[in-house]
mmCIF file of C-alpha atoms in Angstrom:
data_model
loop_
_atom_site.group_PDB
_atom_site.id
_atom_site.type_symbol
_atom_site.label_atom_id
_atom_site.label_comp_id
_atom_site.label_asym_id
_atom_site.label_seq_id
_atom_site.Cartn_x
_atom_site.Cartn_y
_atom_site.Cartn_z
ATOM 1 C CA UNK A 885 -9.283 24.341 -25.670
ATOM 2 C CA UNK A 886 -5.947 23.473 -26.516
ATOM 3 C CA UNK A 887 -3.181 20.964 -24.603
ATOM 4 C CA UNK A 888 -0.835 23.577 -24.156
ATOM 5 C CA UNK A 889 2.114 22.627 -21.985
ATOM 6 C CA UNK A 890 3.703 20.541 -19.602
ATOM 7 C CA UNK A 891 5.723 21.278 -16.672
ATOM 8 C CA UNK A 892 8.295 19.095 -14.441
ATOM 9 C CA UNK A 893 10.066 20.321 -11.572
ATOM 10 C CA UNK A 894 13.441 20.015 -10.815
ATOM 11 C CA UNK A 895 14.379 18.051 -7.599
ATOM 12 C CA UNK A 896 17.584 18.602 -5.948
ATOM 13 C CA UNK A 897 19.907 17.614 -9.053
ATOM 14 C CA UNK A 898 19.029 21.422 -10.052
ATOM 15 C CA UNK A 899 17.660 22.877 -13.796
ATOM 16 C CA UNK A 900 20.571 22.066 -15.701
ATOM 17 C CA UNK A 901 21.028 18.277 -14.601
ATOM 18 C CA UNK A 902 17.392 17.383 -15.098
ATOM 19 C CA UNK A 903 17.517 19.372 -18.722
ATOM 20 C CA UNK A 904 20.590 17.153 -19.656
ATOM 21 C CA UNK A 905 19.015 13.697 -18.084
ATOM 22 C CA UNK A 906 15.756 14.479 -20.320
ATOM 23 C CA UNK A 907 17.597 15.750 -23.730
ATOM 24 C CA UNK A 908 19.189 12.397 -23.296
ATOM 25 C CA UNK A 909 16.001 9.977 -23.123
ATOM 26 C CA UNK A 910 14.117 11.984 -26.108
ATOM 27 C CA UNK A 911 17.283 13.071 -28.067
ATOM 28 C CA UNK A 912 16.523 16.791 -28.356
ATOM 29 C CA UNK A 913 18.117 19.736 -26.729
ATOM 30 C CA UNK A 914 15.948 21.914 -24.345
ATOM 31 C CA UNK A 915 16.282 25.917 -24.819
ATOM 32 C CA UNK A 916 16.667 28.878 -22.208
ATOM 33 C CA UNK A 917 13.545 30.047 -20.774
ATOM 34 C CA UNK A 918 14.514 32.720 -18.877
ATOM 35 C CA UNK A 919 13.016 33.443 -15.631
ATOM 36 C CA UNK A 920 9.319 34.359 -14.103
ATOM 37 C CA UNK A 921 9.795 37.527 -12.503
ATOM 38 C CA UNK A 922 6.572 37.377 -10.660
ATOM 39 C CA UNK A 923 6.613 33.995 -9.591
ATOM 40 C CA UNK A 924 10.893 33.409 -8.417
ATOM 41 C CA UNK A 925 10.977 30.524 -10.724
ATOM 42 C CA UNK A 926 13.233 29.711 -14.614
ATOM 43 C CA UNK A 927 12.809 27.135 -16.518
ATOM 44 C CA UNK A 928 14.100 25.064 -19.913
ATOM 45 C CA UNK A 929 11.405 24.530 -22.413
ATOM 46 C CA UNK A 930 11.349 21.815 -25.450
ATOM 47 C CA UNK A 931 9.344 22.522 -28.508
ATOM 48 C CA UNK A 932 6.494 19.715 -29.101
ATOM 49 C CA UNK A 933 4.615 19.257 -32.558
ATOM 50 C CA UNK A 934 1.514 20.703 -32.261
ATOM 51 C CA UNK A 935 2.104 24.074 -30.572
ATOM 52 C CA UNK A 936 2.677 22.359 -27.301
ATOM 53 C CA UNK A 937 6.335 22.215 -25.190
ATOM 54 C CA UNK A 938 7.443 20.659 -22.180
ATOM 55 C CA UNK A 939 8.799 23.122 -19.534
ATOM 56 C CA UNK A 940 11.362 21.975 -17.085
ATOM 57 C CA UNK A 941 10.930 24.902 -14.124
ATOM 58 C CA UNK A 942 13.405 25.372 -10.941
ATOM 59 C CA UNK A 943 12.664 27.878 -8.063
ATOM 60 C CA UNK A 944 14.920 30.175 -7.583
ATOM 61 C CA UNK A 945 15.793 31.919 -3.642
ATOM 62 C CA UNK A 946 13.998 34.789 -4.126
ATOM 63 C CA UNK A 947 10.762 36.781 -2.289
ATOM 64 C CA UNK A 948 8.599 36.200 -5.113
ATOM 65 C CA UNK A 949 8.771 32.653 -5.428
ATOM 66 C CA UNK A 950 7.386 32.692 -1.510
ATOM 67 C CA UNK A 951 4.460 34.752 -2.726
ATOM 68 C CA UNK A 952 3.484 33.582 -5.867
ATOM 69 C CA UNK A 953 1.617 30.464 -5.811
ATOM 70 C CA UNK A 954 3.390 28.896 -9.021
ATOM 71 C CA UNK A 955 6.430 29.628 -6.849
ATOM 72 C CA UNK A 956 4.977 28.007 -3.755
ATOM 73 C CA UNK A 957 3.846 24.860 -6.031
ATOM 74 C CA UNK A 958 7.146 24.350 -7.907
ATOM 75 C CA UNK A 959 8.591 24.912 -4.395
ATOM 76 C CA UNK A 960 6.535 21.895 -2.967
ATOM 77 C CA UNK A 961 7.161 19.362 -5.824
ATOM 78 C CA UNK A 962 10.802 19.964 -5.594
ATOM 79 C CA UNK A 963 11.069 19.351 -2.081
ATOM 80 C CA UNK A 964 9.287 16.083 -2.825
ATOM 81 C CA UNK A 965 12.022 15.072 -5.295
ATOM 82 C CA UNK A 966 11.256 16.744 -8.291
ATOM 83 C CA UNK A 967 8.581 15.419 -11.322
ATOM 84 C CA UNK A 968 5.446 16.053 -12.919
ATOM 85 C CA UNK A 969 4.408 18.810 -11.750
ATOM 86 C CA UNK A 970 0.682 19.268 -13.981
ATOM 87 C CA UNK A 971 -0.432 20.156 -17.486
ATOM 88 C CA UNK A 972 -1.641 23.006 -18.924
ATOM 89 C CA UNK A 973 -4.451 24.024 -20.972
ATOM 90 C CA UNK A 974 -4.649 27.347 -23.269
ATOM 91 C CA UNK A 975 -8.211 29.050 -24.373
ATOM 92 C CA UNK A 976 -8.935 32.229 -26.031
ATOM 93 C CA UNK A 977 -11.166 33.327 -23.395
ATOM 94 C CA UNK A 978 -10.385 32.486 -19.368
ATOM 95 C CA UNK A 979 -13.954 34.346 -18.182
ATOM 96 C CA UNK A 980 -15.897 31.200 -17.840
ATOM 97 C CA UNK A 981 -13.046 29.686 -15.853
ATOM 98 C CA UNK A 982 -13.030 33.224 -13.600
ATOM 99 C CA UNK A 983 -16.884 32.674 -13.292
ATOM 100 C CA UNK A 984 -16.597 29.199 -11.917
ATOM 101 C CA UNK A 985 -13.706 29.267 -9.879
ATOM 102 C CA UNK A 986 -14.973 32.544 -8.507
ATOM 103 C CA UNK A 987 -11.558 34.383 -8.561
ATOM 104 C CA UNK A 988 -9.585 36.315 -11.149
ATOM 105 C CA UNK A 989 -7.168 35.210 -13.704
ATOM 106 C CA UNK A 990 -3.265 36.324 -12.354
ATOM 107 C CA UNK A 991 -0.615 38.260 -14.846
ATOM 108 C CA UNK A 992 2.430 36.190 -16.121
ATOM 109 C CA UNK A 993 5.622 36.704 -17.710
ATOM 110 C CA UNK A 994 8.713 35.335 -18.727
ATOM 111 C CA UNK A 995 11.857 37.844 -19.783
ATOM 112 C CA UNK A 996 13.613 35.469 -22.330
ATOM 113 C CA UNK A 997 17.886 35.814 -22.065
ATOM 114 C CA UNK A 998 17.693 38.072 -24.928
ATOM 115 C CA UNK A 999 15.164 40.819 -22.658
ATOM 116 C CA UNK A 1000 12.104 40.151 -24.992
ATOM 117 C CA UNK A 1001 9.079 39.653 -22.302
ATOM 118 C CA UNK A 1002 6.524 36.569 -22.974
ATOM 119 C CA UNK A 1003 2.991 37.606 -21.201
ATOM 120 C CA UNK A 1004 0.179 35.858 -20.531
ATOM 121 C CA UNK A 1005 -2.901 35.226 -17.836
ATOM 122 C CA UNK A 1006 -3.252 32.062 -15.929
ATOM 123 C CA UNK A 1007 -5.927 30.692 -13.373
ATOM 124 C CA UNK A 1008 -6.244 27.587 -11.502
ATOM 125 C CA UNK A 1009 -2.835 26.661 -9.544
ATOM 126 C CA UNK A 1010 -4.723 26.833 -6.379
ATOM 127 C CA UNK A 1011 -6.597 24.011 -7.965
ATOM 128 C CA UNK A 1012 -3.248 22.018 -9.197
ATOM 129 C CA UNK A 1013 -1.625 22.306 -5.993
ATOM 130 C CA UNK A 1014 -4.525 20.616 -3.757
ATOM 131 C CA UNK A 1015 -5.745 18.009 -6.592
ATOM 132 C CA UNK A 1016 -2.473 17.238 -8.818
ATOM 133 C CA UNK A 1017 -4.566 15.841 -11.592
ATOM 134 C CA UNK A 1018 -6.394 18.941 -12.668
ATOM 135 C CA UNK A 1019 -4.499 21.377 -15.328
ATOM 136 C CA UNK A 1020 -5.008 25.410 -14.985
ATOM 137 C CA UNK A 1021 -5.169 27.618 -17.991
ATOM 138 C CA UNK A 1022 -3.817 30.211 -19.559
ATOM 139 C CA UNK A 1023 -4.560 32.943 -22.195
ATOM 140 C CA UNK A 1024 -1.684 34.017 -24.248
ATOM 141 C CA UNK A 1025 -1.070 37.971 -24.261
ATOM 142 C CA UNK A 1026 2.227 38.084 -26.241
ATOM 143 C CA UNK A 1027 1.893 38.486 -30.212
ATOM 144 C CA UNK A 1028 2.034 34.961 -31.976
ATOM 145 C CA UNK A 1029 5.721 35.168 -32.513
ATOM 146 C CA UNK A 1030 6.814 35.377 -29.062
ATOM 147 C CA UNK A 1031 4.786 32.325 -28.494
ATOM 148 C CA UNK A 1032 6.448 28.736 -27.425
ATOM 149 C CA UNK A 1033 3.988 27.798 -30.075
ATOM 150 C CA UNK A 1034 5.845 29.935 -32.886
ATOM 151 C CA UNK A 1035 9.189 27.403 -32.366
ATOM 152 C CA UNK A 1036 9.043 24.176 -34.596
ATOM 153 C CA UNK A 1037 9.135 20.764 -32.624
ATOM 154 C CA UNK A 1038 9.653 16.949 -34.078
ATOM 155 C CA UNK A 1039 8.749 15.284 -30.735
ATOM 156 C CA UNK A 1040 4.879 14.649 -30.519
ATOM 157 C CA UNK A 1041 3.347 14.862 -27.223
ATOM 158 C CA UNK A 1042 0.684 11.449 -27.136
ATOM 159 C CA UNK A 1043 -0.776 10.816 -23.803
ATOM 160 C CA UNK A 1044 -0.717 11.616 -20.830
ATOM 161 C CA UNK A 1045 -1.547 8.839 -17.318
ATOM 162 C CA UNK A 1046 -3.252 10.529 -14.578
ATOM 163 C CA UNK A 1047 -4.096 9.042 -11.151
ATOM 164 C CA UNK A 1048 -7.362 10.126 -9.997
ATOM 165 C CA UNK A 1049 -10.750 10.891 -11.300
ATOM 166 C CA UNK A 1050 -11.882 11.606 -14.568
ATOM 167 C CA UNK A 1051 -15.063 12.903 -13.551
ATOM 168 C CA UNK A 1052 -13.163 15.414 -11.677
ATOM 169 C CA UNK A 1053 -11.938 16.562 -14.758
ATOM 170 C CA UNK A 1054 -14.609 16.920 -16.334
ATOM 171 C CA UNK A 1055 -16.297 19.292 -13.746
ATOM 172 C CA UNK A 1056 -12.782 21.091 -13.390
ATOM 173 C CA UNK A 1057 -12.874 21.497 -16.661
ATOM 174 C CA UNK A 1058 -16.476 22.554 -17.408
ATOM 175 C CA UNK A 1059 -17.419 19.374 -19.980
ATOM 176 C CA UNK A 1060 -17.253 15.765 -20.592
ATOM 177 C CA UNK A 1061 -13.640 14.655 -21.752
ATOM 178 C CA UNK A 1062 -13.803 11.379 -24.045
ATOM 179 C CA UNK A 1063 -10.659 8.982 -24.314
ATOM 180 C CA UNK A 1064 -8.552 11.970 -25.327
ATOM 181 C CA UNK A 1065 -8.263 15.933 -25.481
ATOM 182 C CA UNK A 1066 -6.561 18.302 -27.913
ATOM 183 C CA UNK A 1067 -5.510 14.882 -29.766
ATOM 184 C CA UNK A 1068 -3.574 13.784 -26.603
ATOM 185 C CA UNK A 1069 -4.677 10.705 -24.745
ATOM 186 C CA UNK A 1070 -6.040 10.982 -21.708
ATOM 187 C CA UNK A 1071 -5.813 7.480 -19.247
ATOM 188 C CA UNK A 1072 -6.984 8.213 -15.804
ATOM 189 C CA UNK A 1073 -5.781 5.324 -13.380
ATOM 190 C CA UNK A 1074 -5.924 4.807 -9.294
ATOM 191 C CA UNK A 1075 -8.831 6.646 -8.669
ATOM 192 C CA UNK A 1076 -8.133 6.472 -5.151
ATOM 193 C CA UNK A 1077 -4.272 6.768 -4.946
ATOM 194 C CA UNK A 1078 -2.206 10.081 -5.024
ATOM 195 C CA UNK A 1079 -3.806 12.087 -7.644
ATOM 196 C CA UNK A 1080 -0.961 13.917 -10.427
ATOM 197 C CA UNK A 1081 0.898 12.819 -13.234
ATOM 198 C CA UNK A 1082 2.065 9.768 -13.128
ATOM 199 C CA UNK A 1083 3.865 9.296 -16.507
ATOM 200 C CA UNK A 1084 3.643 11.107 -20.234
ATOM 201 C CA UNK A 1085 3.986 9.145 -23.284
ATOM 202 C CA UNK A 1086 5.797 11.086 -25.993
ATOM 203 C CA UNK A 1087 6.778 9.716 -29.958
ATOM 204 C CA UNK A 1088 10.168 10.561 -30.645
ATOM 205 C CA UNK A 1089 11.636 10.687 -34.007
ATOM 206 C CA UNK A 1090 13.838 7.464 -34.511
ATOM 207 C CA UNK A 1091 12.688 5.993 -30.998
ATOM 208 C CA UNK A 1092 8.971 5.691 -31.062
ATOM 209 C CA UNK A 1093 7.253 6.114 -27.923
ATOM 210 C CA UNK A 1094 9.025 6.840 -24.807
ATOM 211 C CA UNK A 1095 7.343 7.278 -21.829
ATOM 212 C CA UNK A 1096 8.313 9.074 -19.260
#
């Protein structure tokens, strides 16, 4: 189980304005996505240490991203201003998570500027988009060097603040998180407020920690 990814959404500044606001606070410069054919959304991404990245994702006018629920759930966050939109949690085999959600995993892809395509399986935005806090996951498809993971990253992703309930997690999940997962730190806060994101806490070469 592996902290894979995670993803803000644009607000109405637009993909390229947030990319430039955030390469600013950690001193990096994002890199072109592409777009998510079967979802109406592109994105930014930043390489993390770690195998992990941070994915900046706008949606784009287009029939898919009305369908798709990653489309509808960027969608929704946007219209709310923009932000965290959840995290995202890669495992080698998403059958368990099939099992207990009682639905099937849902094909991805990404076509990179250059037309290579990125694929993967993913399961649990339904989830995200009614309870914030909880990550879905993914199983990677693509050969290793397509991966996000395959691109070399100096920026270390350290913990992440969640309002809501940890024991939510846990069952979401399918086991009993300690303090941290994956090596991230995990700080759940306002059990009873709006559940989500409410700030990550990254190390940043020549900065230290900068939370955003």
């Amino acid at each position: 189980m592996h902290v894979d990814h995670l993803i803000f959404a644009c607000g109405p500044e637009g993909l390229h304005a947030r990319v430039e606001q955030l390469s600013e606070v950690l001193g990096e410069k994002f890199k072109d996505g592409g777009f998510h054919p079967r979802f109406g959304t592109r994105n930014h991404i930043l390489p993390l240490t770690d195998g992990r990245y941070l994915e900046v994702v706008e949606v784009l006018d287009h029939p898919a991203s009305e369908k798709a629920v990653f489309g509808q759930a960027v969608r929704a966050r946007s219209e709310m201003g923009g932000g965290w939109l959840g995290w995202v949690i890669s495992v080698d085999d998403l059958a368990p998570y099939e099992q207990r959600l009682d639905r099937k995993a849902v094909p991805g892809s990404r076509h990179f500027p250059d037309g290579r395509l990125l694929e993967w399986e993913q399961i649990g935005i339904k989830g995200l988009m009614a309870d914030p806090q909880l990550p879905y996951f993914l199983k990677w498809q693509s050969t290793p060097d397509l991966l996000p993971s395959a691109l070399q990253g100096d920026i270390a992703l350290r913990g992440l603040e969640l309002a809501g309930s940890k024991d939510r997690v846990d069952e979401w999940i399918g086991e009993e998180l300690g303090s941290d997962l994956d090596g991230v730190n995990l700080n759940f806060t306002s059990e009873n407020g709006q559940p989500g994101i409410q700030s990550v806490t990254f190390e940043v070469p020549g900065k230290g920690l900068v939370r955003i």
